[in-house]
Coordinates of C-alpha atoms in Angstrom, one line a residue:
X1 CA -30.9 4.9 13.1
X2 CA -32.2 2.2 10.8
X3 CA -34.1 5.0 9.3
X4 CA -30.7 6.9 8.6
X5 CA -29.3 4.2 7.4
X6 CA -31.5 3.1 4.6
X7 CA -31.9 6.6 3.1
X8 CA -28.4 6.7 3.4
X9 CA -28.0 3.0 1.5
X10 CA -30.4 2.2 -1.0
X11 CA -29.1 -0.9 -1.9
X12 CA -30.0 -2.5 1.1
X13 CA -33.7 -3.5 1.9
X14 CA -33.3 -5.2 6.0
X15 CA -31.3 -4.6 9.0
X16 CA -30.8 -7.6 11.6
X17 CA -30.8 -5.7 15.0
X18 CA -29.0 -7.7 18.0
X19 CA -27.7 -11.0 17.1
X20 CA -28.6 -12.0 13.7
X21 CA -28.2 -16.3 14.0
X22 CA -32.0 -16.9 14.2
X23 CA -32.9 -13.6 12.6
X24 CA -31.6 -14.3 9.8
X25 CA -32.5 -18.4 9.5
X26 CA -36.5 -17.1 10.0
X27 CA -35.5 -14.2 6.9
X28 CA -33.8 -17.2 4.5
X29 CA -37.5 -19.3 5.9
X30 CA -39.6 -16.4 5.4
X31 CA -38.4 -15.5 1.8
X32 CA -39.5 -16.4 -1.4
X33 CA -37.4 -14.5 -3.9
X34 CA -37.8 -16.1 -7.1
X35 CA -41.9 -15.6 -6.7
X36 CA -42.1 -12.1 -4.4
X37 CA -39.7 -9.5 -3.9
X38 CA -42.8 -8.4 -1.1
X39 CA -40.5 -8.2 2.4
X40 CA -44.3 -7.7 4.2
X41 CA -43.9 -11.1 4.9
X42 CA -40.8 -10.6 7.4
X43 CA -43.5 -9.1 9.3
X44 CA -43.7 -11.4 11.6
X45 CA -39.8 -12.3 12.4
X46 CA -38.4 -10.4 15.3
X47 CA -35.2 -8.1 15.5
X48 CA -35.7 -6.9 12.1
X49 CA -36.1 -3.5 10.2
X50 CA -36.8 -3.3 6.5
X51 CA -37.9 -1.2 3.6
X52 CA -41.4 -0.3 3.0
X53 CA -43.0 1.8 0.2
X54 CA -43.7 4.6 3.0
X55 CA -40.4 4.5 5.0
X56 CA -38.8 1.6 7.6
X57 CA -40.8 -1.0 9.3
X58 CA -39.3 -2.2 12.8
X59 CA -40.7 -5.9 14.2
X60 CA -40.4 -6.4 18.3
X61 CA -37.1 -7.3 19.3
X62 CA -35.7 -10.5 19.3
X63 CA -34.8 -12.0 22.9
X64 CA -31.0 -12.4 23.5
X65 CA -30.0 -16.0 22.7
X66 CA -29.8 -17.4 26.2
X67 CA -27.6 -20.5 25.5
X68 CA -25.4 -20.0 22.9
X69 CA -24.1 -23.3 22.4
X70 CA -27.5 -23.7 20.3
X71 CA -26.0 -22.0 17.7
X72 CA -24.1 -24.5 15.5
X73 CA -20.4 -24.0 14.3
X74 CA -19.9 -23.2 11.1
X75 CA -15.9 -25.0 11.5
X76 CA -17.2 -28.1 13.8
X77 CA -20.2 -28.9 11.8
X78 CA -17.7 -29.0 8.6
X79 CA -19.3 -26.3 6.7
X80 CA -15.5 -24.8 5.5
X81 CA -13.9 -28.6 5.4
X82 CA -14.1 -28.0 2.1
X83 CA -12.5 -24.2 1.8
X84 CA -9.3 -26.7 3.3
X85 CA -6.1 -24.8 4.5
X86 CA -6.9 -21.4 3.2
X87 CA -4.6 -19.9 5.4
X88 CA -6.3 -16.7 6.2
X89 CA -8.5 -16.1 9.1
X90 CA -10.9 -17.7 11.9
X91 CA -13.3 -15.5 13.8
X92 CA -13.5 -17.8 17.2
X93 CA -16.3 -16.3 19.8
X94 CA -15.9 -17.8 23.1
X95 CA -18.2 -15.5 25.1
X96 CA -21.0 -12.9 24.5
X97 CA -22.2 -9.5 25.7
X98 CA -20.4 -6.9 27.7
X99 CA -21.2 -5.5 31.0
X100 CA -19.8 -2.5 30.7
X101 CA -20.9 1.0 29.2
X102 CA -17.7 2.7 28.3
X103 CA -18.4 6.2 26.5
X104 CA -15.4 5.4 24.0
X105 CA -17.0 1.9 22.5
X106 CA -20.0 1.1 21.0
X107 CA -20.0 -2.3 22.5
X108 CA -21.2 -2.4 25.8
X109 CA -23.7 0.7 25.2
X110 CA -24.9 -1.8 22.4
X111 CA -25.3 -4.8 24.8
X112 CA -24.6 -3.7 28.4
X113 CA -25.3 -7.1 29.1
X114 CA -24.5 -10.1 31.0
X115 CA -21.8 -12.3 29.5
X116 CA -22.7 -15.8 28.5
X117 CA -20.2 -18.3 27.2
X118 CA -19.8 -21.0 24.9
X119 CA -18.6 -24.0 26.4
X120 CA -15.3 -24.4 27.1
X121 CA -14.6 -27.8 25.0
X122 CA -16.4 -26.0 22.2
X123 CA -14.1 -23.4 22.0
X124 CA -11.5 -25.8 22.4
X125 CA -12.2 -28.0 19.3
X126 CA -12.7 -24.6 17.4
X127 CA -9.4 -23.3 17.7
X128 CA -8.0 -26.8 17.3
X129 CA -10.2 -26.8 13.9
X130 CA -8.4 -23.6 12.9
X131 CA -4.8 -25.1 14.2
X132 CA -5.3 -28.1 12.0
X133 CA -6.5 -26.1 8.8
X134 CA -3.3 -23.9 8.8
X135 CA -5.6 -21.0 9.4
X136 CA -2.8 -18.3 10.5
X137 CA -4.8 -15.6 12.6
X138 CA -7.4 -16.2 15.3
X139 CA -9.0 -13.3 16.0
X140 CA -11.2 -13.9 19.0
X141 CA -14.1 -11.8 18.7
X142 CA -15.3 -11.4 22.5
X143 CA -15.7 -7.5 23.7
X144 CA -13.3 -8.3 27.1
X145 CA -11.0 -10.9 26.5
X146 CA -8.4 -11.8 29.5
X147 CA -12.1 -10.2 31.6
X148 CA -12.3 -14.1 33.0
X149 CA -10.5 -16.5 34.5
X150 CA -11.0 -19.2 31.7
X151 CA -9.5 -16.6 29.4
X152 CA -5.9 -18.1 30.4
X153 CA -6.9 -21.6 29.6
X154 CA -7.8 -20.3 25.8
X155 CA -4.6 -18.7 25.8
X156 CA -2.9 -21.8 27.0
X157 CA -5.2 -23.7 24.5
X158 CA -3.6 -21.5 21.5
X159 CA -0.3 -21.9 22.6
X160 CA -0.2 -25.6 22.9
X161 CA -1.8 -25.7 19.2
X162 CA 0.7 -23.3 18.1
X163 CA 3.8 -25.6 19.4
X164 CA 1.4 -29.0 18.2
X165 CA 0.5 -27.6 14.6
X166 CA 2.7 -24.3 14.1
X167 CA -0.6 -22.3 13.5
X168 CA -1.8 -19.9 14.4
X169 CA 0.8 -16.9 13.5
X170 CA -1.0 -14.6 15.2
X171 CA -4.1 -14.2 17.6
X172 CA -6.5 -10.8 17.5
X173 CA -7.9 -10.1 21.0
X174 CA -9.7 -7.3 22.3
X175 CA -8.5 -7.4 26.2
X176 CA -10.6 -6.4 29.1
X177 CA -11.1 -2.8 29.5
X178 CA -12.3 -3.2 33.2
X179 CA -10.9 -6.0 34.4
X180 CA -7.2 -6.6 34.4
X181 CA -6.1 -9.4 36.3
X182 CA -5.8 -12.4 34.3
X183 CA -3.8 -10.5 31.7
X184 CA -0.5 -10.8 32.9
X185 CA -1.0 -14.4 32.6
X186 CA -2.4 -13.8 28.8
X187 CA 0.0 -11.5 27.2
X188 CA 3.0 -13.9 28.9
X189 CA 1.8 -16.8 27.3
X190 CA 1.2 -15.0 24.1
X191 CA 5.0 -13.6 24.3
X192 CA 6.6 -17.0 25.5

């Protein structure tokens, strides 16, 4: 596919495959660009596929990031304090992976995967973040939201920030495909 892809796109030289958060630390480490334009030194970084002078060069795959709560948070770490109330979007993630391998979505054929979650109080102070910023949507970007029982507490979570802060106007979900029983619970909440 990669291969495709470039021929198809010449203006771009790499392709993350899988999650790209320390992919794509280990490229901005690898890669000197004001000396060498010479990618052969992303040899060595796994879950990547880049140009060569004869074609595509694929490294090994990366390994799934087990805990994701190593990954830092762009909103809690206060990398966009300074963007302020921008009023425009958040892209919260409070789990990972899909089990599933539906032939109509890409997702869990992608993944088909066991789901791993960010901590609770993480995703908390996330949407809270967003709620205090004025950010009016939060689109949660999880394959099979409403797929776990926690699902209602975010939903609860967003509600109560909505009532506390008046934001956010609206919330993006993709429910669970498979598993329907806590969203009753959700979309009630989400009406109320």
């Amino acid at each position: 596919d990669c291969q495709m892809f470039f021929s198809d796109h010449l203006h771009v030289d790499i392709a993350v495959r899988g999650e790209g958060e320390l992919t794509f630390a280990e490229i901005l480490d690898q890669l000197d660009l004001h000396h060498s334009t010479n990618l052969e030194v992303l040899r060595a970084v796994p879950g990547l596929s880049y140009r060569v002078p004869n074609g595509v060069y694929r490294t090994e795959n990366r390994e799934r990031i087990a805990d994701l709560n190593t990954i830092p948070s762009a909103y809690l770490t206060g990398l966009f304090d300074e963007f302020g109330s921008v009023r425009s979007s958040a892209i919260i993630e409070t789990n990972r992976g899909c089990p599933y391998g539906c032939t109509f979505c890409d997702w869990g054929s992608a993944t088909l995967s066991k789901v791993r979650k960010f901590d609770l109080e993480r995703v908390f102070a996330e949407l809270e973040w967003s709620a205090k910023h004025r950010i009016e949507d939060a689109s949660i970007a999880d394959a099979n939201f409403g797929m776990l029982e926690r699902d209602v507490a975010i939903t609860q979570k967003i509600a109560d920030l909505r009532q506390v802060y008046g934001f956010p106007n609206t919330v993006g979900i993709n429910y669970a495909k498979n598993q329907v029983k806590y969203l009753r619970d959700i979309i009630k909440i989400l009406a109320d």
